[in-house]
Short mmCIF file of C-alpha atoms in Angstrom, two decimals:
data_model
loop_
_atom_site.label_atom_id
_atom_site.label_comp_id
_atom_site.label_asym_id
_atom_site.label_seq_id
_atom_site.Cartn_x
_atom_site.Cartn_y
_atom_site.Cartn_z
CA MET A 1 10.41 -2.48 -38.93
CA THR A 2 9.95 0.81 -37.10
CA ASP A 3 6.38 0.55 -35.83
CA VAL A 4 7.20 -0.53 -32.27
CA ASP A 5 5.22 1.36 -29.65
CA PHE A 6 8.10 1.83 -27.23
CA GLU A 7 6.02 3.58 -24.64
CA GLU A 8 3.51 0.74 -24.56
CA LEU A 9 6.31 -1.83 -24.48
CA TYR A 10 8.01 0.07 -21.67
CA ARG A 11 4.86 0.29 -19.55
CA ARG A 12 4.12 -3.39 -20.10
CA GLU A 13 7.59 -4.86 -19.73
CA TYR A 14 9.55 -2.53 -17.47
CA GLY A 15 8.34 -4.11 -14.22
CA ARG A 16 8.87 -7.64 -15.50
CA ALA A 17 12.41 -6.85 -16.68
CA VAL A 18 13.35 -5.09 -13.42
CA ALA A 19 11.94 -8.03 -11.47
CA ILE A 20 13.96 -10.58 -13.43
CA LEU A 21 17.16 -8.52 -13.16
CA THR A 22 16.60 -7.95 -9.43
CA ARG A 23 16.40 -11.68 -8.89
CA ALA A 24 19.51 -12.23 -11.00
CA PHE A 25 21.67 -9.58 -9.31
CA GLY A 26 19.98 -8.87 -5.98
CA ASP A 27 20.30 -5.12 -6.50
CA LEU A 28 17.36 -2.85 -7.38
CA ASP A 29 19.47 0.08 -8.55
CA LEU A 30 21.56 -2.09 -10.82
CA ALA A 31 18.42 -3.73 -12.18
CA GLU A 32 16.73 -0.41 -12.93
CA ASP A 33 19.82 1.11 -14.54
CA ALA A 34 20.40 -1.95 -16.71
CA VAL A 35 16.77 -2.12 -17.87
CA GLN A 36 16.80 1.59 -18.72
CA ASP A 37 20.04 1.05 -20.66
CA ALA A 38 18.42 -1.80 -22.56
CA PHE A 39 15.35 0.27 -23.51
CA ALA A 40 17.61 3.13 -24.62
CA ALA A 41 19.55 0.68 -26.80
CA ALA A 42 16.30 -0.68 -28.25
CA VAL A 43 15.11 2.82 -29.19
CA ARG A 44 18.45 3.40 -30.98
CA ARG A 45 18.76 0.07 -32.75
CA TRP A 46 15.36 -1.42 -33.55
CA PRO A 47 14.24 1.23 -36.04
CA ALA A 48 17.39 0.51 -38.11
CA GLU A 49 17.93 -3.19 -37.47
CA GLY A 50 14.35 -4.32 -37.12
CA CYS A 51 12.35 -5.47 -34.13
CA PRO A 52 13.68 -8.72 -32.64
CA PRO A 53 11.33 -11.74 -32.63
CA SER A 54 10.96 -11.53 -28.84
CA PRO A 55 11.19 -7.89 -27.72
CA THR A 56 10.91 -8.82 -24.05
CA GLY A 57 13.61 -11.47 -24.36
CA TRP A 58 15.86 -8.97 -26.13
CA ILE A 59 15.32 -6.36 -23.41
CA VAL A 60 16.04 -8.84 -20.59
CA THR A 61 19.12 -10.31 -22.30
CA THR A 62 20.50 -6.87 -23.16
CA ALA A 63 19.80 -5.61 -19.63
CA ARG A 64 21.54 -8.66 -18.17
CA ASN A 65 24.63 -7.99 -20.30
CA ARG A 66 24.53 -4.30 -19.38
CA ALA A 67 24.32 -5.18 -15.70
CA ILE A 68 27.37 -7.43 -15.97
CA ASP A 69 29.19 -4.66 -17.90
CA ARG A 70 28.35 -2.21 -15.17
CA LEU A 71 29.58 -4.54 -12.47
CA ARG A 72 32.74 -5.26 -14.44
CA ARG A 73 33.40 -1.55 -14.84
CA ALA A 74 32.62 -0.80 -11.21
CA ARG A 75 35.10 -3.22 -9.69
CA ALA A 76 38.13 -5.19 -10.78
CA GLY A 77 37.30 -8.86 -11.01
CA ALA A 78 33.62 -8.08 -10.64
CA GLU A 79 32.62 -10.50 -13.37
CA LYS A 80 33.35 -13.38 -11.09
CA GLU A 81 31.40 -11.62 -8.36
CA ALA A 82 28.50 -10.99 -10.69
CA LEU A 83 28.37 -14.64 -11.61
CA ALA A 84 28.56 -15.59 -7.95
CA MET A 85 25.66 -13.25 -7.17
CA THR A 86 23.66 -14.66 -10.03
CA ALA A 87 24.21 -18.16 -8.75
CA GLY A 88 23.20 -17.14 -5.23
CA HIS A 89 19.96 -15.56 -6.31
CA ASP A 90 18.86 -18.26 -8.70
CA GLU A 91 18.29 -20.79 -5.97
CA PRO A 92 14.68 -21.81 -5.41
CA VAL A 93 12.87 -19.40 -3.13
CA ALA A 94 10.51 -20.52 -0.39
CA GLY A 95 6.85 -19.55 -0.67
CA PRO A 96 3.84 -20.53 -2.69
CA PHE A 97 4.64 -18.39 -5.74
CA THR A 98 7.69 -17.97 -7.89
CA ASP A 99 6.93 -15.15 -10.30
CA ASP A 100 9.61 -12.46 -10.20
CA ARG A 101 7.13 -9.59 -10.44
CA LEU A 102 5.17 -10.96 -7.51
CA ARG A 103 8.32 -10.89 -5.39
CA LEU A 104 8.85 -7.31 -6.49
CA VAL A 105 5.27 -6.45 -5.44
CA PHE A 106 5.91 -7.71 -1.93
CA THR A 107 9.27 -5.97 -1.73
CA CYS A 108 7.79 -2.62 -2.82
CA CYS A 109 4.86 -3.00 -0.38
CA HIS A 110 6.88 -4.25 2.61
CA PRO A 111 5.35 -3.04 5.89
CA ALA A 112 8.78 -1.79 7.05
CA LEU A 113 8.40 0.98 4.45
CA ALA A 114 6.15 3.99 5.01
CA LEU A 115 2.93 3.95 2.98
CA PRO A 116 3.78 6.84 0.61
CA VAL A 117 7.09 5.12 -0.07
CA ARG A 118 5.33 1.84 -0.90
CA VAL A 119 3.10 3.69 -3.34
CA ALA A 120 6.03 5.44 -5.02
CA LEU A 121 8.11 2.26 -5.30
CA THR A 122 5.18 0.27 -6.70
CA LEU A 123 4.48 2.87 -9.37
CA ARG A 124 8.16 3.21 -10.19
CA LEU A 125 9.36 -0.39 -10.18
CA LEU A 126 6.22 -2.21 -11.32
CA GLY A 127 4.44 0.49 -13.29
CA GLY A 128 7.53 1.91 -14.92
CA LEU A 129 6.43 5.48 -14.07
CA THR A 130 9.25 7.98 -13.96
CA THR A 131 10.05 9.88 -10.79
CA ALA A 132 8.77 13.02 -12.53
CA GLU A 133 5.43 11.37 -13.30
CA ILE A 134 5.01 10.07 -9.76
CA SER A 135 5.88 13.41 -8.18
CA ARG A 136 3.43 15.21 -10.49
CA ALA A 137 0.67 12.77 -9.61
CA PHE A 138 1.21 13.21 -5.87
CA LEU A 139 1.88 16.97 -6.04
CA VAL A 140 5.30 16.54 -4.45
CA PRO A 141 8.44 18.30 -5.75
CA GLU A 142 10.40 15.96 -7.99
CA ALA A 143 13.54 16.29 -5.84
CA THR A 144 11.54 15.20 -2.77
CA MET A 145 10.15 12.17 -4.59
CA ALA A 146 13.60 11.28 -5.96
CA GLN A 147 15.05 11.44 -2.45
CA ARG A 148 12.19 9.35 -1.09
CA ILE A 149 12.85 6.63 -3.65
CA VAL A 150 16.63 6.71 -3.09
CA ARG A 151 16.12 6.36 0.67
CA ALA A 152 13.64 3.54 0.22
CA LYS A 153 16.03 1.60 -1.98
CA ALA A 154 18.81 2.19 0.57
CA LYS A 155 16.56 0.84 3.32
CA ILE A 156 15.69 -2.21 1.23
CA ARG A 157 19.38 -2.87 0.70
CA HIS A 158 20.74 -2.06 4.17
CA ALA A 159 17.91 -3.47 6.28
CA GLY A 160 17.73 -6.58 4.14
CA ILE A 161 14.09 -6.28 3.08
CA PRO A 162 13.77 -9.56 1.22
CA TYR A 163 12.96 -9.92 -2.45
CA ARG A 164 10.54 -12.73 -1.84
CA VAL A 165 6.91 -13.70 -1.65
CA PRO A 166 6.10 -14.02 2.07
CA ALA A 167 5.58 -17.44 3.65
CA GLU A 168 2.00 -18.80 3.72
CA ALA A 169 1.58 -17.77 7.37
CA ASP A 170 2.30 -14.09 6.65
CA LEU A 171 0.66 -13.97 3.23
CA PRO A 172 -2.93 -12.89 4.06
CA GLU A 173 -1.80 -9.91 6.11
CA ARG A 174 0.90 -8.88 3.64
CA LEU A 175 -1.50 -9.28 0.72
CA ARG A 176 -3.96 -6.93 2.44
CA GLY A 177 -1.15 -4.37 2.55
CA VAL A 178 -0.43 -4.81 -1.17
CA LEU A 179 -4.10 -4.41 -2.10
CA ALA A 180 -4.32 -1.30 0.09
CA VAL A 181 -1.41 0.27 -1.83
CA VAL A 182 -3.07 -0.38 -5.20
CA TYR A 183 -6.45 0.93 -3.98
CA LEU A 184 -4.72 4.02 -2.59
CA ILE A 185 -3.19 4.66 -6.02
CA PHE A 186 -6.65 4.29 -7.57
CA ASN A 187 -8.27 6.67 -5.08
CA GLU A 188 -5.49 9.19 -5.50
CA GLY A 189 -6.39 9.22 -9.18
CA TYR A 190 -10.14 9.11 -8.72
CA ALA A 191 -11.03 11.12 -5.65
CA ALA A 192 -8.30 13.76 -5.54
CA SER A 193 -9.34 17.35 -5.07
CA SER A 194 -6.73 18.97 -7.27
CA GLY A 195 -3.92 18.31 -9.70
CA ASP A 196 -3.34 17.64 -13.38
CA ALA A 197 -6.45 15.77 -14.55
CA LEU A 198 -4.59 13.77 -17.19
CA VAL A 199 -1.99 12.44 -14.77
CA ARG A 200 -4.74 11.56 -12.29
CA ASP A 201 -6.53 9.51 -14.95
CA ASP A 202 -3.20 7.83 -15.61
CA LEU A 203 -3.09 6.84 -11.93
CA CYS A 204 -6.51 5.16 -12.14
CA ALA A 205 -5.43 3.33 -15.27
CA GLU A 206 -2.17 2.32 -13.60
CA ALA A 207 -4.00 1.06 -10.49
CA ILE A 208 -6.34 -1.03 -12.65
CA ARG A 209 -3.35 -2.37 -14.57
CA LEU A 210 -1.67 -3.29 -11.27
CA GLY A 211 -4.96 -4.84 -10.14
CA ARG A 212 -5.00 -7.02 -13.26
CA LEU A 213 -1.39 -7.96 -12.62
CA LEU A 214 -2.22 -9.06 -9.04
CA VAL A 215 -5.10 -11.20 -10.30
CA GLU A 216 -2.81 -12.74 -12.92
CA LEU A 217 -0.09 -13.40 -10.34
CA MET A 218 -2.43 -14.59 -7.56
CA PRO A 219 -5.37 -16.22 -9.35
CA ASP A 220 -6.46 -17.96 -6.15
CA GLU A 221 -6.82 -14.79 -4.07
CA PRO A 222 -10.47 -13.66 -4.28
CA GLU A 223 -9.73 -10.32 -2.63
CA ALA A 224 -7.34 -9.40 -5.46
CA ARG A 225 -10.24 -10.06 -7.85
CA GLY A 226 -12.60 -8.12 -5.59
CA LEU A 227 -10.31 -5.10 -5.66
CA LEU A 228 -10.04 -5.24 -9.45
CA ALA A 229 -13.84 -5.46 -9.77
CA LEU A 230 -14.30 -2.58 -7.34
CA MET A 231 -11.91 -0.36 -9.31
CA LEU A 232 -13.53 -1.29 -12.63
CA LEU A 233 -17.05 -0.55 -11.38
CA ILE A 234 -16.12 2.76 -9.75
CA GLY A 235 -13.93 3.67 -12.73
CA SER A 236 -16.82 2.99 -15.14
CA ARG A 237 -18.57 6.14 -13.80
CA ARG A 238 -15.66 8.44 -14.55
CA ASP A 239 -17.31 10.37 -17.40
CA ALA A 240 -20.63 10.78 -15.56
CA ARG A 241 -19.33 11.94 -12.20
CA THR A 242 -18.55 15.54 -13.03
CA ALA A 243 -20.73 18.18 -14.70
CA PRO A 244 -19.27 20.15 -17.64
CA ASP A 245 -18.39 22.94 -15.18
CA GLY A 246 -16.39 20.49 -13.05
CA THR A 247 -18.78 20.17 -10.10
CA PRO A 248 -19.32 16.64 -8.75
CA VAL A 249 -22.45 14.75 -9.76
CA LEU A 250 -23.79 12.35 -7.13
CA LEU A 251 -24.34 8.72 -7.94
CA ALA A 252 -28.11 9.23 -7.77
CA ASP A 253 -27.98 12.08 -10.29
CA GLN A 254 -25.54 10.61 -12.79
CA ASP A 255 -26.51 10.03 -16.41
CA ARG A 256 -26.19 6.26 -16.40
CA SER A 257 -25.92 6.10 -20.18
CA ARG A 258 -22.48 7.65 -19.74
CA TRP A 259 -21.20 4.81 -17.59
CA ASP A 260 -18.64 2.68 -19.39
CA ARG A 261 -20.63 -0.51 -20.01
CA THR A 262 -17.51 -2.52 -20.93
CA LEU A 263 -15.96 -1.83 -17.53
CA VAL A 264 -19.32 -2.47 -15.80
CA ALA A 265 -19.69 -5.81 -17.57
CA GLU A 266 -16.15 -6.89 -16.67
CA GLY A 267 -16.57 -5.77 -13.06
CA GLN A 268 -19.90 -7.54 -12.70
CA ALA A 269 -18.55 -10.74 -14.23
CA ILE A 270 -15.75 -10.75 -11.64
CA VAL A 271 -18.26 -10.13 -8.83
CA ARG A 272 -20.37 -13.10 -9.99
CA GLU A 273 -17.27 -15.26 -10.10
CA CYS A 274 -16.36 -14.15 -6.56
CA LEU A 275 -19.85 -15.06 -5.36
CA ARG A 276 -19.34 -18.58 -6.71
CA ARG A 277 -16.08 -18.90 -4.79
CA ASN A 278 -17.89 -17.84 -1.61
CA ARG A 279 -14.83 -16.52 0.25
CA PRO A 280 -16.08 -12.97 0.81
CA GLY A 281 -13.75 -10.20 1.90
CA PRO A 282 -14.13 -6.42 2.19
CA TYR A 283 -13.10 -5.62 -1.39
CA GLN A 284 -15.39 -8.28 -2.85
CA ILE A 285 -18.35 -7.00 -0.83
CA GLN A 286 -17.71 -3.38 -1.78
CA ALA A 287 -17.46 -4.51 -5.39
CA ALA A 288 -20.77 -6.36 -5.02
CA ILE A 289 -22.42 -3.22 -3.60
CA ASN A 290 -21.16 -1.26 -6.59
CA ALA A 291 -22.37 -4.01 -8.92
CA VAL A 292 -25.90 -3.57 -7.51
CA HIS A 293 -25.71 0.18 -8.23
CA SER A 294 -24.44 -0.61 -11.73
CA ASP A 295 -27.34 -3.01 -12.27
CA ALA A 296 -30.01 -0.40 -11.58
CA PRO A 297 -31.38 1.23 -14.73
CA SER A 298 -32.10 4.34 -12.62
CA ALA A 299 -31.29 5.53 -9.11
CA ALA A 300 -34.93 5.05 -8.10
CA ARG A 301 -34.84 1.38 -9.10
CA THR A 302 -31.75 0.56 -7.01
CA ASP A 303 -32.13 -2.71 -5.07
CA TRP A 304 -31.45 -1.15 -1.66
CA ALA A 305 -32.52 -4.28 0.21
CA GLN A 306 -29.69 -6.21 -1.43
CA ILE A 307 -27.26 -3.36 -0.76
CA LEU A 308 -28.30 -3.37 2.91
CA GLN A 309 -27.69 -7.14 3.12
CA LEU A 310 -24.21 -6.62 1.66
CA TYR A 311 -23.49 -3.83 4.17
CA ASP A 312 -24.66 -6.13 6.98
CA LEU A 313 -22.07 -8.64 5.79
CA LEU A 314 -19.38 -5.97 5.41
CA ALA A 315 -20.12 -4.65 8.92
CA THR A 316 -19.66 -8.19 10.25
CA ILE A 317 -16.32 -8.98 8.62
CA ALA A 318 -14.84 -5.45 8.52
CA PRO A 319 -16.59 -3.44 11.22
CA GLY A 320 -15.86 0.25 11.56
CA PRO A 321 -17.62 3.60 11.86
CA VAL A 322 -17.31 4.50 8.16
CA VAL A 323 -18.84 1.17 7.14
CA ALA A 324 -21.62 1.77 9.71
CA LEU A 325 -22.23 5.22 8.19
CA ASN A 326 -22.54 3.82 4.67
CA ARG A 327 -24.78 1.07 5.98
CA ALA A 328 -27.00 3.72 7.59
CA VAL A 329 -27.58 5.25 4.14
CA ALA A 330 -28.91 1.88 2.97
CA VAL A 331 -30.97 1.55 6.17
CA ALA A 332 -32.59 4.90 5.36
CA GLU A 333 -33.56 3.67 1.90
CA VAL A 334 -35.00 0.40 3.20
CA HIS A 335 -36.43 1.31 6.63
CA GLY A 336 -36.68 5.09 6.49
CA PRO A 337 -34.65 7.99 7.88
CA GLU A 338 -35.54 7.56 11.55
CA PRO A 339 -33.73 4.25 12.32
CA ALA A 340 -30.87 5.46 10.09
CA LEU A 341 -30.47 8.65 12.12
CA ALA A 342 -30.39 6.60 15.33
CA ILE A 343 -27.41 4.65 13.91
CA VAL A 344 -25.65 7.77 12.58
CA ASP A 345 -25.98 9.66 15.88
CA GLY A 346 -24.09 6.88 17.67
CA LEU A 347 -21.03 7.14 15.41
CA PRO A 348 -17.83 8.94 16.48
CA LEU A 349 -17.44 10.73 13.12
CA ALA A 350 -18.53 14.30 13.93
CA ASP A 351 -15.47 15.77 12.16
CA TYR A 352 -16.00 13.82 8.93
CA HIS A 353 -17.79 15.84 6.25
CA VAL A 354 -19.61 12.83 4.79
CA PHE A 355 -21.00 12.05 8.27
CA GLN A 356 -22.41 15.57 8.55
CA ALA A 357 -23.81 15.46 5.02
CA VAL A 358 -25.54 12.11 5.62
CA ARG A 359 -26.89 13.32 8.94
CA ALA A 360 -28.09 16.55 7.32
CA ASP A 361 -29.98 14.64 4.66
CA LEU A 362 -31.64 12.36 7.22
CA LEU A 363 -32.69 15.37 9.31
CA ARG A 364 -34.07 17.05 6.20
CA ARG A 365 -36.10 13.98 5.34
CA LEU A 366 -37.49 13.96 8.88
CA GLY A 367 -38.60 17.56 8.43
CA ARG A 368 -36.04 18.88 10.94
CA SER A 369 -34.85 21.51 8.48
CA GLU A 370 -33.11 23.86 10.90
CA GLU A 371 -30.93 21.10 12.29
CA ALA A 372 -30.34 19.92 8.71
CA ALA A 373 -29.09 23.35 7.67
CA VAL A 374 -26.65 23.40 10.60
CA ALA A 375 -25.33 19.95 9.65
CA TYR A 376 -24.94 20.93 5.97
CA ALA A 377 -23.03 24.03 6.99
CA ARG A 378 -20.80 21.94 9.27
CA ALA A 379 -20.18 19.49 6.41
CA ALA A 380 -19.23 22.36 4.11
CA GLU A 381 -16.79 23.59 6.75
CA LEU A 382 -15.17 20.17 7.01
CA THR A 383 -14.63 19.31 3.36
CA GLY A 384 -11.34 20.20 1.76
CA ASN A 385 -12.83 20.28 -1.73
CA ALA A 386 -14.12 23.62 -2.96
CA ALA A 387 -16.70 22.16 -5.37
CA SER A 388 -18.07 19.92 -2.61
CA ARG A 389 -18.22 22.86 -0.23
CA GLU A 390 -20.27 24.97 -2.61
CA TRP A 391 -22.65 22.09 -3.23
CA LEU A 392 -23.11 21.44 0.49
CA LEU A 393 -23.75 25.12 1.21
CA SER A 394 -26.42 25.17 -1.47
CA ARG A 395 -27.97 22.12 0.28
CA SER A 396 -28.40 23.99 3.53
CA THR A 397 -31.54 25.43 1.92
CA ALA A 398 -32.52 23.05 -0.90
CA GLY A 399 -33.40 19.37 -0.42
CA ARG A 400 -31.20 16.80 -2.14
CA PRO A 401 -29.88 13.34 -1.22
CA PRO A 402 -26.49 13.01 0.45
CA PRO A 403 -23.29 12.08 -1.32
CA VAL A 404 -23.68 8.29 -1.19
CA ALA A 405 -21.18 6.16 -3.08
CA ARG A 406 -19.32 7.11 -6.20
CA MET B 1 23.63 -13.37 6.97
CA LYS B 2 23.09 -9.86 8.22
CA GLN B 3 23.29 -8.69 11.80
CA TYR B 4 20.54 -6.70 13.49
CA LEU B 5 20.39 -4.74 16.72
CA LEU B 6 17.13 -5.33 18.57
CA SER B 7 16.66 -2.53 21.10
CA VAL B 8 14.12 -2.70 23.91
CA TYR B 9 12.56 0.64 24.80
CA GLN B 10 10.95 0.86 28.22
CA PRO B 11 9.14 3.61 30.08
CA ASP B 12 11.06 5.50 32.78
CA GLY B 13 10.19 4.65 36.35
CA GLY B 14 10.92 1.89 38.80
CA THR B 15 11.39 -1.80 38.22
CA PRO B 16 8.08 -3.67 37.90
CA PRO B 17 7.10 -5.92 40.84
CA PRO B 18 8.50 -9.48 40.77
CA GLU B 19 5.20 -11.05 39.77
CA VAL B 20 5.30 -8.96 36.58
CA LEU B 21 9.05 -9.12 35.98
CA GLU B 22 9.56 -12.85 36.62
CA PRO B 23 7.50 -14.17 33.68
CA ILE B 24 9.12 -11.58 31.40
CA MET B 25 12.64 -12.64 32.41
CA GLU B 26 11.66 -16.27 32.00
CA GLY B 27 10.26 -15.50 28.53
CA LEU B 28 13.48 -13.71 27.57
CA ARG B 29 15.59 -16.63 28.80
CA ARG B 30 13.55 -18.96 26.61
CA LEU B 31 13.81 -16.57 23.65
CA ASN B 32 17.61 -16.41 24.06
CA ASP B 33 17.75 -20.23 24.22
CA ASP B 34 15.74 -20.44 21.00
CA LEU B 35 17.97 -17.81 19.35
CA ARG B 36 21.02 -19.90 20.30
CA ALA B 37 19.42 -23.11 19.07
CA ALA B 38 18.58 -21.43 15.74
CA GLY B 39 22.11 -20.07 15.35
CA ALA B 40 20.73 -16.53 15.39
CA TRP B 41 22.13 -15.43 18.77
CA VAL B 42 25.11 -13.09 18.77
CA PHE B 43 24.94 -11.12 22.00
CA ALA B 44 22.35 -9.84 24.44
CA ALA B 45 22.42 -7.62 27.48
CA GLY B 46 20.10 -5.81 29.82
CA LEU B 47 21.15 -2.38 31.02
CA HIS B 48 21.01 -0.74 34.43
CA ALA B 49 18.68 2.27 34.78
CA PRO B 50 19.49 5.40 32.75
CA GLU B 51 20.45 7.26 35.98
CA THR B 52 23.50 5.00 36.10
CA ALA B 53 24.72 6.31 32.75
CA THR B 54 27.56 8.77 32.28
CA VAL B 55 28.28 10.71 29.11
CA VAL B 56 31.84 11.67 28.19
CA ARG B 57 32.70 14.42 25.72
CA VAL B 58 36.01 15.94 24.72
CA ARG B 59 35.90 19.69 24.13
CA ASP B 60 39.06 21.49 23.05
CA GLY B 61 41.11 18.62 24.35
CA ALA B 62 39.47 18.65 27.78
CA ASP B 63 37.20 15.88 29.09
CA LEU B 64 33.67 16.82 29.92
CA ILE B 65 31.85 14.26 31.98
CA THR B 66 28.13 14.57 32.70
CA ASP B 67 25.83 12.49 34.82
CA GLY B 68 22.87 10.73 33.21
CA PRO B 69 21.97 9.45 29.74
CA PHE B 70 22.73 11.20 26.44
CA THR B 71 19.06 11.92 25.82
CA GLU B 72 16.35 12.47 28.40
CA GLY B 73 12.96 11.10 27.53
CA LYS B 74 9.94 9.27 28.80
CA GLU B 75 11.46 6.04 27.50
CA HIS B 76 14.97 4.72 27.62
CA LEU B 77 17.01 1.92 26.14
CA GLY B 78 16.54 -0.91 28.59
CA GLY B 79 18.55 -3.59 26.88
CA PHE B 80 19.50 -4.98 23.52
CA THR B 81 20.10 -8.14 21.60
CA VAL B 82 22.28 -8.59 18.56
CA ILE B 83 21.09 -11.34 16.24
CA GLN B 84 22.01 -12.62 12.84
CA ALA B 85 19.32 -13.35 10.30
CA PRO B 86 19.09 -13.92 6.55
CA ASP B 87 16.85 -10.89 6.00
CA LEU B 88 14.61 -8.31 7.66
CA ASP B 89 11.57 -10.59 7.71
CA ALA B 90 13.46 -13.14 9.79
CA ALA B 91 14.74 -10.40 12.12
CA LEU B 92 11.21 -9.01 12.46
CA ARG B 93 9.91 -12.44 13.48
CA TRP B 94 12.38 -12.56 16.38
CA ALA B 95 11.54 -8.94 17.24
CA ARG B 96 7.83 -9.69 17.25
CA ARG B 97 8.43 -12.47 19.74
CA MET B 98 10.58 -10.21 21.89
CA ALA B 99 7.92 -7.49 21.83
CA ASP B 100 5.35 -10.08 22.83
CA VAL B 101 7.47 -11.33 25.76
CA THR B 102 8.48 -7.88 27.05
CA THR B 103 5.22 -6.09 26.11
CA LEU B 104 7.55 -3.27 24.96
CA PRO B 105 8.36 -1.81 21.54
CA ILE B 106 11.44 -3.29 19.86
CA GLU B 107 13.46 -1.26 17.38
CA VAL B 108 15.15 -3.33 14.68
CA ARG B 109 18.19 -1.82 12.98
CA PRO B 110 20.60 -3.41 10.58
CA ILE B 111 24.23 -3.33 11.69
CA ALA B 112 26.52 -1.80 9.09
CA SER B 113 29.35 -4.20 8.43
#
C-alpha cells in the first residue's frame, strides 16, 4: 500500500506525537527529533512494507524507540536514565484535563514567553509547520525564526516552564492567552498587508484547525467555541473580500453569493449553541455579530438593531475604545450619524486609520463634506496598506460607507 | 526541584517613611515564614543602598576599585530571595505575592545548577 498522504498525516499527527513524546521524556527537542525520525522512517518503509494498521501508533512507538536510542547514544548508561525519566513524567498531573496536546498548548502559550515566540512555538509544535514555513508566513528571515525557536525551547527547559494544563484558578486567564495566540495567527493570515498569499491562506487554515483542536480538547469552554465560530464566519468571506485587481471590498459591497455557505452554516450553528449555553464572552459576541451579518441576504437588510444590542453587551463585558468605535458604526445605522459622531469624537483613537475613516463617513453623511475630506485624507495617511490608502483617498471626494467589519 | 532567584527592583531615592515601610516589612516577614513552611525557602536578603556598593576589577594584574554600583540606573537591586520550586509557575506564584507585598517588580530567574 503506497497511497498514504504523508503530508496530511504529518499535519494531523505531528503535534499529538510530539505531545506524547514530550510527556514521556520531558524534553521538547528530543521529542521533536524523535518524531521527525519516525516520519522519515515511515516515508522510507511504508511504501515497500505497507501501511501499518495504526499509523499514529506506529509513529509514536517508533519515535519512542528513536528517543531511547538517541538518549542511549548520547550518554553511557542513558537507557536507565531514560526509563527513570519516563517513569517520572508518567505520574498523574494535576489539573482538570489530561490530554497531552492540551498540555503542549499551554506550554507553547505560556505568558513567560513573548507573544511572537508563543505564535511560532504553537505553529511549530502543534501545527507541525517547519521553521521555513513559519518564517515565510511572518516575513522574518529563517535564521531569525530558527534562533527564536531555539531560545524559546531553552527558556522552557532552563526556567522550568511546566508541561501542564494550569490549575483551575489560573485557567481562565491562561486560556484567554491561548485563544489570543490562535486569533493572532488567523489575523496574520487574513488581514496582512503583504506576503505570499498562499502561505497566508495556510495560516488561516492552520488557525481554524487549531481552533477546532481547542474545542475538541476543551469542550466546556464556550470562548474556545466562540473563537472558532468567529474565524469560520470571517473566513467564509475570503473569496468575496478582494476585487480581481486585489483591492479590498467592504463588507457592505461584497457579493454575498461568494461567501462560503458551509463555513457560514458551521459558524452560525456554533453561535446558536453558544447562545443556549448563555456564558457570553468577547469571542462569542463577536462571532454573534458576524453571524448577524452572515444572515442578511443583502447589506441593506442587515439587522443593525440586533448588532447594536450585541455591541452593547460587548462594551459591557470587554470595554475599550475600539469596541466603542465599532459600536458607534451600529449606532449610526440604528439612530443616525449624529449620536454616532458624538460617541466617536470622545474616543482617544485619533491616530487609528479606521477611527478617521468612520469619522469621515459620519461627517459625510451629516453633509459636513469639507471636514469629511480632511478625515479621509488623515485616514489614508495613517494606514499602512497601499490598497486601503488609495481607496480612502478616492473617498475624500466620493461618498461611500466606512470600512466596517470584514 | 529547581532554584530561582527572585530579585526586587526598587526606584532610587531615600527610604520610604515608616508608615509605608512597616507594613511592607511585615508582609515580607510573613512571606518568608510561608516560604519556610512550604519548604521553598533557601535564602533571602535585603541590600543596603547602591551608594554603599563597591566594584572591584583586575586590569593587567592590578586591582581597580571604584565606588558605587556596577550599573547606574533609575532602579537598583534592593534585595533578593532564593527559593526552590517544582517549576516556573510555582516560582511565579511566590513572585506575584512578593510583588504584591513590596509593590515593586520582581525578576524571576532560574539558577543554573
